Structures are given as structure tokens and as C-alpha cells.
mmCIF file of C-alpha atoms in Angstrom:
data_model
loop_
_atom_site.group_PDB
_atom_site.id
_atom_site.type_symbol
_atom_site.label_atom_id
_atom_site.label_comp_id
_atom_site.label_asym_id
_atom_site.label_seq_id
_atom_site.Cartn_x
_atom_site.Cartn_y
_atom_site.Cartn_z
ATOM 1 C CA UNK A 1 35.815 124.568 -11.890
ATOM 2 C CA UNK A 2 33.868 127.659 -10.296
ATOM 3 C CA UNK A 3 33.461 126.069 -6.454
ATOM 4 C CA UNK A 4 29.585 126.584 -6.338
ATOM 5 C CA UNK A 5 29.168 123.476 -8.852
ATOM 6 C CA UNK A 6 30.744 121.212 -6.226
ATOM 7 C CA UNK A 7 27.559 120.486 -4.491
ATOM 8 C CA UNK A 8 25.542 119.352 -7.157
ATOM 9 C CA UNK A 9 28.275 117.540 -8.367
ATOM 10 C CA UNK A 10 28.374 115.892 -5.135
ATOM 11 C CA UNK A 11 24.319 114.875 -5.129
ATOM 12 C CA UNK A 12 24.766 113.208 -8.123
ATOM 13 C CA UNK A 13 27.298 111.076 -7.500
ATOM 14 C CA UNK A 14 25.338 110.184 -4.161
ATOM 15 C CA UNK A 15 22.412 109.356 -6.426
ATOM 16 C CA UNK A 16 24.186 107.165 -8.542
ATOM 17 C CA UNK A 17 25.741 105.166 -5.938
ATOM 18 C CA UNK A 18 22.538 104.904 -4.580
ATOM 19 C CA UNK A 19 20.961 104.017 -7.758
ATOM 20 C CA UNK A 20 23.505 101.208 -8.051
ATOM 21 C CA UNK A 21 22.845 99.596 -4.817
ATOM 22 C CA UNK A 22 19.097 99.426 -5.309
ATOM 23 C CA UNK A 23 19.453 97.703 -8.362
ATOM 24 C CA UNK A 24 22.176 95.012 -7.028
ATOM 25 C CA UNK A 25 19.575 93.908 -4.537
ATOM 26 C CA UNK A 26 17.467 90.694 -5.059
ATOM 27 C CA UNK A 27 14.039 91.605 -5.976
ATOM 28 C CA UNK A 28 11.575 91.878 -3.245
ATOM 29 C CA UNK A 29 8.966 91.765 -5.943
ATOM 30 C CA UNK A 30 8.226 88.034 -5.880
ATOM 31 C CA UNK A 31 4.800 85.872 -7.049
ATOM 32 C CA UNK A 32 3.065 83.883 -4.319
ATOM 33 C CA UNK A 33 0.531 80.954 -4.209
ATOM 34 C CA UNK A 34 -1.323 80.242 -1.272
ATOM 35 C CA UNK A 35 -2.006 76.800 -1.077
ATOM 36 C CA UNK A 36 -4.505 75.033 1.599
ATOM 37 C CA UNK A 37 -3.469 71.499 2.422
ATOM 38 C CA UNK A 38 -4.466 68.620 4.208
ATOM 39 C CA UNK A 39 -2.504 68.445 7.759
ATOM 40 C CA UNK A 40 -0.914 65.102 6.495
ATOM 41 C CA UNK A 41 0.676 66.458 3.271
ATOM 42 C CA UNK A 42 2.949 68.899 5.918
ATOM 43 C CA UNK A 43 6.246 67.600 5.177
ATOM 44 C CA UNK A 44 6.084 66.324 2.104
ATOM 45 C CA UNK A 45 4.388 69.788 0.112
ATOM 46 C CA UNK A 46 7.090 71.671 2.204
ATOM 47 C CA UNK A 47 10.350 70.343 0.752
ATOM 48 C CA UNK A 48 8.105 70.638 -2.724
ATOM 49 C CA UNK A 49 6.946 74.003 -2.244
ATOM 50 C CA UNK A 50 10.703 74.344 -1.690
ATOM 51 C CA UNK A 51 12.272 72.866 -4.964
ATOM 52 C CA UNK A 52 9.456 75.139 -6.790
ATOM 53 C CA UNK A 53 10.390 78.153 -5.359
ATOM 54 C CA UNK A 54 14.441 77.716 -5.976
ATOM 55 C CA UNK A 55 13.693 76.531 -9.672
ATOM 56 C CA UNK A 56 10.694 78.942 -10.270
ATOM 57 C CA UNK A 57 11.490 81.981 -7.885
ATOM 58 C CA UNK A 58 7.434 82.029 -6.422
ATOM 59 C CA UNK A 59 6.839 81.730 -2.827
ATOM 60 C CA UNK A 60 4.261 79.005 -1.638
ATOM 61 C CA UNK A 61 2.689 79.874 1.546
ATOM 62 C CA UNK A 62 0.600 76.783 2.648
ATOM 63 C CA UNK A 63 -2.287 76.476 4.984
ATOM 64 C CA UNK A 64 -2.181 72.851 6.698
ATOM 65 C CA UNK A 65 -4.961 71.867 8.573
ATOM 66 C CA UNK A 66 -8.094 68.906 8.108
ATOM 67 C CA UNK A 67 -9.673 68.621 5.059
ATOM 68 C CA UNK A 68 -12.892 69.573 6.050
ATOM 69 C CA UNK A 69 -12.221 72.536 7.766
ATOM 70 C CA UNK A 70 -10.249 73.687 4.336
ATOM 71 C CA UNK A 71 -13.287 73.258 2.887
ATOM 72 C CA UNK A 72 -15.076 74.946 4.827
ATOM 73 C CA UNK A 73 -12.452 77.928 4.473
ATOM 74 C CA UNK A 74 -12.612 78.154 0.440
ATOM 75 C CA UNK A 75 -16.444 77.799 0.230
ATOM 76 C CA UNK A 76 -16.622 80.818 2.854
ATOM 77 C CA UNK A 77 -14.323 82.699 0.344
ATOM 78 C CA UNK A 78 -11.024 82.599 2.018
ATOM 79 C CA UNK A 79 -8.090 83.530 -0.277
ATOM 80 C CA UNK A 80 -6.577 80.317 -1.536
ATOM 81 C CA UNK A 81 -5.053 79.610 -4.714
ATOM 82 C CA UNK A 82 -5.244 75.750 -4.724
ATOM 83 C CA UNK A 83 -6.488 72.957 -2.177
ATOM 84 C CA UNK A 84 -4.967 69.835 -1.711
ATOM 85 C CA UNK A 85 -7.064 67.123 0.090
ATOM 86 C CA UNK A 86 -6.678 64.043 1.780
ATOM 87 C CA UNK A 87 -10.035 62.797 0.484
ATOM 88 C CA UNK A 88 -11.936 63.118 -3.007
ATOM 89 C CA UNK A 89 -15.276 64.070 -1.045
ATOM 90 C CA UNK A 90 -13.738 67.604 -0.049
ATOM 91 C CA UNK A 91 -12.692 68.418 -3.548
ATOM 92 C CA UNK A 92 -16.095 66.927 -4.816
ATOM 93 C CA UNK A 93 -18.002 69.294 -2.271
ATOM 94 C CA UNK A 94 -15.747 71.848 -4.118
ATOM 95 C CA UNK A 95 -16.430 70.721 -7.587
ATOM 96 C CA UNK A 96 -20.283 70.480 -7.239
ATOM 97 C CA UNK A 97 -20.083 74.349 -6.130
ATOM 98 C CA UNK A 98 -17.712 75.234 -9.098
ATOM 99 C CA UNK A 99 -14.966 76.111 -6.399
ATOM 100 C CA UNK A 100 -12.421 74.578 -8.435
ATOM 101 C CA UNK A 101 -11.207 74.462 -12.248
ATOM 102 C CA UNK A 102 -12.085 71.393 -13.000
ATOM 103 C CA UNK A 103 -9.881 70.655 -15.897
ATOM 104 C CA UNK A 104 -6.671 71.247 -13.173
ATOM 105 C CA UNK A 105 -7.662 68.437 -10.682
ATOM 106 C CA UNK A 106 -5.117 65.940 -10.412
ATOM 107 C CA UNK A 107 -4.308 62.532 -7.774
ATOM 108 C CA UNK A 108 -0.674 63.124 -6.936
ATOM 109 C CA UNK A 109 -0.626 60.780 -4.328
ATOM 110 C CA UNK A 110 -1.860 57.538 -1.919
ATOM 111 C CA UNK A 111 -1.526 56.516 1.675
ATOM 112 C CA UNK A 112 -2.506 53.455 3.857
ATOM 113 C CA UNK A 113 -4.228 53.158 6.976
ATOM 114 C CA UNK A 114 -1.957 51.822 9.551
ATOM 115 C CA UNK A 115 -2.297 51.326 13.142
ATOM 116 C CA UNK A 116 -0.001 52.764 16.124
ATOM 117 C CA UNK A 117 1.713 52.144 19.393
ATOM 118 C CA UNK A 118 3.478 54.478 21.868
ATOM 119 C CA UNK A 119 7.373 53.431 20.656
ATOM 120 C CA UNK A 120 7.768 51.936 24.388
ATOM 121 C CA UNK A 121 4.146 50.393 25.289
ATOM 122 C CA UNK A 122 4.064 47.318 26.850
ATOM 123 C CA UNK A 123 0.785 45.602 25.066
ATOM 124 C CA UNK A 124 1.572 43.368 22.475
ATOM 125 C CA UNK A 125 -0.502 44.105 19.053
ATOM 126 C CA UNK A 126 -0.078 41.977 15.537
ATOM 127 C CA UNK A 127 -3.461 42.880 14.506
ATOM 128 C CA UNK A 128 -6.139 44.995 14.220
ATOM 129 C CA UNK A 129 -8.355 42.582 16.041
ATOM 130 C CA UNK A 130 -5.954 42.858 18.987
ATOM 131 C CA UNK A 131 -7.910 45.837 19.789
ATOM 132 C CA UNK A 132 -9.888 43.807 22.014
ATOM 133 C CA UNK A 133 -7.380 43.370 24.100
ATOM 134 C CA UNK A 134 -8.486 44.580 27.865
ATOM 135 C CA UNK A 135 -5.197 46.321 28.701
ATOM 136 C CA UNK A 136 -6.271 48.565 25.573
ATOM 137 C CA UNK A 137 -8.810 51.339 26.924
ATOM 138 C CA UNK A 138 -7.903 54.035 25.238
ATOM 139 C CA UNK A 139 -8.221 54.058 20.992
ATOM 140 C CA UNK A 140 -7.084 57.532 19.259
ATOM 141 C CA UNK A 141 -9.355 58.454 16.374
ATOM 142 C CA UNK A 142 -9.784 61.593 13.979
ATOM 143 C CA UNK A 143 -12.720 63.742 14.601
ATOM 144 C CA UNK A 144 -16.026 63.258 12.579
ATOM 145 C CA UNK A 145 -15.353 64.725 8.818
ATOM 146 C CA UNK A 146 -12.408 64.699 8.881
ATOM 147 C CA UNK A 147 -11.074 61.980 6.355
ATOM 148 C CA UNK A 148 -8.852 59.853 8.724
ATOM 149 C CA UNK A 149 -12.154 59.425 10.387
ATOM 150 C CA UNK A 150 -13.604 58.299 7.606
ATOM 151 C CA UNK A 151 -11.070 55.415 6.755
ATOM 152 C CA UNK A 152 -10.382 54.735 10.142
ATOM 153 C CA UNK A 153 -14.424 53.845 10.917
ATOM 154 C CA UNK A 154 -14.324 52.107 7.968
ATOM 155 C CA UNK A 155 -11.693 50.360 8.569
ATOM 156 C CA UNK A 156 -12.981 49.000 11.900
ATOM 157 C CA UNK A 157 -16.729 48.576 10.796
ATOM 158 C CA UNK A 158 -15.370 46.265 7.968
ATOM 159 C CA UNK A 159 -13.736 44.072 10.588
ATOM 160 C CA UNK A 160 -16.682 43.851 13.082
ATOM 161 C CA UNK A 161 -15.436 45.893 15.675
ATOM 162 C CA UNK A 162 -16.959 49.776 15.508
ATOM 163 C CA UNK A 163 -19.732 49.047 18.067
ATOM 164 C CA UNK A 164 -17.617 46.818 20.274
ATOM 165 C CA UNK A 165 -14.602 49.294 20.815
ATOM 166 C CA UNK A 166 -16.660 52.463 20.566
ATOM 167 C CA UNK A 167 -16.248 53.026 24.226
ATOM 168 C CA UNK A 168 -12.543 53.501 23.897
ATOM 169 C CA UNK A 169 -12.641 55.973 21.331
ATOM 170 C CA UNK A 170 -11.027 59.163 22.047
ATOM 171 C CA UNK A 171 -11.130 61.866 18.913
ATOM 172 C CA UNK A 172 -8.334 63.772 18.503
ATOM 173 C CA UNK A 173 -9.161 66.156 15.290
ATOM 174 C CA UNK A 174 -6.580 65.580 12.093
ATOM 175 C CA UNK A 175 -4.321 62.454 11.569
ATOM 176 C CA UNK A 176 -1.323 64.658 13.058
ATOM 177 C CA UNK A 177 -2.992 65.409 16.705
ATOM 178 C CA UNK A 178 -4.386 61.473 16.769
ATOM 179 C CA UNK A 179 -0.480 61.092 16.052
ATOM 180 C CA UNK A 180 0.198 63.087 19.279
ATOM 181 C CA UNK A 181 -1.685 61.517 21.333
ATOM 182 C CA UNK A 182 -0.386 58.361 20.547
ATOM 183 C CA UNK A 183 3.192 60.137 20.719
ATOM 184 C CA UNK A 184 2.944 61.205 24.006
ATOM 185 C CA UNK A 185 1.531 57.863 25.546
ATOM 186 C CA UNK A 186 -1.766 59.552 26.099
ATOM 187 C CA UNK A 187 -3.744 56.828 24.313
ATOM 188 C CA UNK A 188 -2.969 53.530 23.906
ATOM 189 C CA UNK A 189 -3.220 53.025 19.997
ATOM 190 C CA UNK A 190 -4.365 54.958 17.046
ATOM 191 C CA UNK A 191 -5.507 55.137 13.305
ATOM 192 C CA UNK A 192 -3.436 57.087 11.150
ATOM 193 C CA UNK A 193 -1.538 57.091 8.052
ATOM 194 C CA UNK A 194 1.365 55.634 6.945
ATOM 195 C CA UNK A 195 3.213 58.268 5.953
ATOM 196 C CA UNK A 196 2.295 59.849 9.558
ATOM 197 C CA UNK A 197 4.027 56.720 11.741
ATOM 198 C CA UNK A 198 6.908 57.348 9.085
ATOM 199 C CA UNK A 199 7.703 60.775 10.421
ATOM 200 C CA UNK A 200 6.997 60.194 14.142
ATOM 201 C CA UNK A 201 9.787 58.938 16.023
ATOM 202 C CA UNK A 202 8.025 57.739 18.979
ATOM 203 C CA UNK A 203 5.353 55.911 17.602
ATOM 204 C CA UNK A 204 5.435 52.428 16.671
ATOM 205 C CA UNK A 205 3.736 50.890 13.558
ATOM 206 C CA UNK A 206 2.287 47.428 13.920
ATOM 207 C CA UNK A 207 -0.145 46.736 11.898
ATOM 208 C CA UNK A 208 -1.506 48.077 8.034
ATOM 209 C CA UNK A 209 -5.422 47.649 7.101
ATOM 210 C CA UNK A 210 -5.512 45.799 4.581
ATOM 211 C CA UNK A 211 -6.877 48.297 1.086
ATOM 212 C CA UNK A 212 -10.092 46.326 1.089
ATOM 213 C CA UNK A 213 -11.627 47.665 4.168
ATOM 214 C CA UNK A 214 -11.676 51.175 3.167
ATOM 215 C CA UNK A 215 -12.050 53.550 0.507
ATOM 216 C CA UNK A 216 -8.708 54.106 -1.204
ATOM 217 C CA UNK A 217 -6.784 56.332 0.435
ATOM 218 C CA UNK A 218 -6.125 59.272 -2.523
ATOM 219 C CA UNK A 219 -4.891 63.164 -2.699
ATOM 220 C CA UNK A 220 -6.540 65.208 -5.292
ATOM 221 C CA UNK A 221 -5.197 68.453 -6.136
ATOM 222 C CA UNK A 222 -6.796 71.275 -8.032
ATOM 223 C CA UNK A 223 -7.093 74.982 -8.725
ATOM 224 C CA UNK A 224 -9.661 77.271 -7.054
ATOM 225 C CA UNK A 225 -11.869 78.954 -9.413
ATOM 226 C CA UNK A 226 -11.446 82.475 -7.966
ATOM 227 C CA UNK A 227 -7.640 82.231 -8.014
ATOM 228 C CA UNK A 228 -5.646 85.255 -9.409
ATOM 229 C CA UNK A 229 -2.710 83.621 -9.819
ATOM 230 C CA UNK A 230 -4.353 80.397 -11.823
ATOM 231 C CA UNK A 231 -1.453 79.822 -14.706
ATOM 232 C CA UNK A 232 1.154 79.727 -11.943
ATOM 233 C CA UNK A 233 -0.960 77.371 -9.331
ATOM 234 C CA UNK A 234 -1.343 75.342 -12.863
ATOM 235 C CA UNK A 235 2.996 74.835 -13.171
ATOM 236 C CA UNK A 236 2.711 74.018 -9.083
ATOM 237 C CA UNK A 237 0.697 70.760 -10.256
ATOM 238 C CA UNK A 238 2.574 70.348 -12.763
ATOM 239 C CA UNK A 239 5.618 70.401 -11.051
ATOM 240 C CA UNK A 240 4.090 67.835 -8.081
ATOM 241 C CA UNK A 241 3.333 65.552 -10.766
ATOM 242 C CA UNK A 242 6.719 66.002 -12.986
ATOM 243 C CA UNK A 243 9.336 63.086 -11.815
ATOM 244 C CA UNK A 244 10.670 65.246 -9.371
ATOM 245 C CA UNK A 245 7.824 66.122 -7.395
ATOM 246 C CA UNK A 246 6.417 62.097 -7.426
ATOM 247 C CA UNK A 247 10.185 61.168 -6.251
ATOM 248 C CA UNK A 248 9.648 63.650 -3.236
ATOM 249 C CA UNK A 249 6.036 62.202 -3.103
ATOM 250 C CA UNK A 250 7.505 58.980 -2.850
ATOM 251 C CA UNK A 251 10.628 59.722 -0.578
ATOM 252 C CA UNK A 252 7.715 60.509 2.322
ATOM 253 C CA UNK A 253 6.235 56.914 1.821
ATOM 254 C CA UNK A 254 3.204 57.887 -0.418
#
């Protein structure tokens, strides 16, 4: 073999190696929903969004944060593929705007309102009407629309007590920084959900509002309308609601 073919001999067989090693490598090519969710779903979306990607190979990238402010996000146009709430009035808001495909909304899940101790506090609570109690100055309570607010006022007004422990209240934005607070001994009690003294190792859970005193406590899910990826974001619902996403659902205590 005449010596000047060596080189090009040699290129190609550096391209095809190369060639070979490119295509042994995963694809970096992958779908992606973005998904805005109420700041109480955190956990439980996670380890869904999870088990969707491993059977279904798209990444979900989720937004948490309070309801309201989500709201605010998608009607302003931010790029979201569904919204999750932790209240229907959101995802009406959304609905009377034509924000979201109708058709796709779905309730994937429930909560209670429950209230909350520091894990170590020394004030002994069986009831909400304990909350009267003078060594209690100091009542955690989501901020003004967002929907733990909304239960949580409810809640109280049903049992008498708004206007007599409104001096106590402090507001602490979402469920998960009233949860803080409570964590970190800064307030005495708080509102919250369930599923949020579940999580929360040093908080202590002792008492549950009774269903009655508040609007139920529901998650509707849905598609927004301007959505490029809408026939994936449809087999994300689908897969919350399948029986493996409701046994994840219900692992968190929803």
C-alpha cells in the first residue's frame, strides 16, 4: 500500500470511532414539562414527577410556590405547561380566562386542616378552642389569598373565634413557611395541612378541623391553554391519576 494513503486511512478510522461513541451516549435530546404547583404538593409531585420520568423518559421541572402567586404567573404569560392548585378558585380564575383546557382538569387529591405545635412546647392543646388559652400569643397563619388562608379563616370564623384571636395572628405566606414558623418555635401554633405536619419532624399535630367548617380541601389539576407540549402534560395527569400515581398520592397522607 503506496505510504501516502496512510493518513486518510488513519482519519477515517478516527471518525468512526468517534462516530461510535456519539451514538453509545444517552440522548441529551429529552421532552420537558414545566409544571407550576402549589407549595404543599412539594414532596409528593416530586417522587411522581420521578416515576414519570423513569417510565416515560420526559423531564418535569416544577415550580412550587402559593397558589395565588401561580396564578398570577400563568395569567402574566409565564411558560408553564400545567398548574396544579391547592384550591379550585385559582384554577377557576384560570378557567374563566380560558388559561386552561378545560376538558384536562382533574381533582387528584384532598387534604385536612389540622392544627400545630412546636414538637417540644409546653402548652397543652386538645382543641381548636384551646386557642384561647393566654400562654398562646402567637397564632401562625397563611397570607391573604393564599388558600391555607382561606381554610384556615374559615375554619376559625366557623368556630367563633376570628375576631377574638385576631391579635395573635402572625402571616407567614404558603402552608410550608406557616410550617416553619411553627418548626422553629417562632410561633406558638399554626394552621396547616395535614399532609404538611406529616412531613415536619418537629412539629406536633394535635388537633384536625373537623370538614364542616371549611370548604373541602381539593387539588385540581389541568393543562394550560398555551402549552406546547399539551399531549404529553395530558399522560402526566393521566399518570397522577393511574393507581400508581393515587398510591403515591396516598403514601403522603392525601
Amino acid at each position: 500500500m503506496p505510504l501516502f494513503y496512510l493518513p486518510a486511512i488513519l482519519l477515517l478510522i478516527v471518525l468512526s470511532l468517534t462516530l461510535v461513541a456519539c451514538s453509545s451516549r444517552p440522548s441529551e435530546d429529552r421532552t420537558e414539562l414545566l409544571v407550576a404547583a402549589a407549595a404543599s404538593l412539594k414532596e409528593v409531585l416530586t417522587d411522581i414527577g420521578a416515576a414519570f420520568e423513569t417510565q416515560y423518559g420526559t423531564k418535569i421541572t416544577f415550580n412550587f410556590a402559593g397558589s395565588n402567586l401561580l396564578q398570577r404567573q400563568i395569567e402574566t404569560g409565564a411558560p408553564m405547561d400545567i398548574f396544579a392548585s391547592a384550591a379550585a378558585m385559582q384554577m377557576d380564575a384560570l378557567a374563566a380566562q380560558k388559561l386552561i383546557i378545560s376538558d384536562t382538569r382533574r381533582m387528584f387529591a384532598t387534604n385536612a386542616m389540622v392544627l400545630i405545635t412546636p414538637q417540644d412546647s409546653p402548652i397543652a392543646i386538645e382543641t381548636f378552642h384551646d386557642l384561647t388559652k393566654e400562654q398562646i400569643t402567637r397564632i401562625a397563619l397563611g397570607s391573604a389569598g393564599v388558600p391555607i388562608r382561606l381554610y384556615s379563616e374559615e375554619t376559625l370564623r366557623h368556630i367563633g373565634l376570628w375576631d377574638t384571636l385576631s391579635s395573635k395572628f402572625i402571616f407567614g405566606g404558603n402552608t410550608r413557611q406557616v410550617l416553619e414558623y411553627v418548626a422553629r418555635g417562632e410561633t406558638d401554633v399554626g394552621l396547616v395541612y395535614q399532609t404538611d405536619a406529616l412531613i415536619r419532624p418537629k412539629v406536633r399535630l394535635v388537633a384536625e378541623a373537623d370538614s364542616s367548617w371549611h370548604h373541602p380541601i381539593e387539588y385540581p389539576i389541568a393543562v394550560i391553554t398555551g402549552s406546547p407540549q399539551q399531549e404529553i402534560a395530558r399522560q402526566f395527569i393521566a399518570f397522577i391519576m393511574s393507581d400508581v400515581g393515587q398510591e403515591i398520592v396516598r403514601r403522603y397522607g392525601f
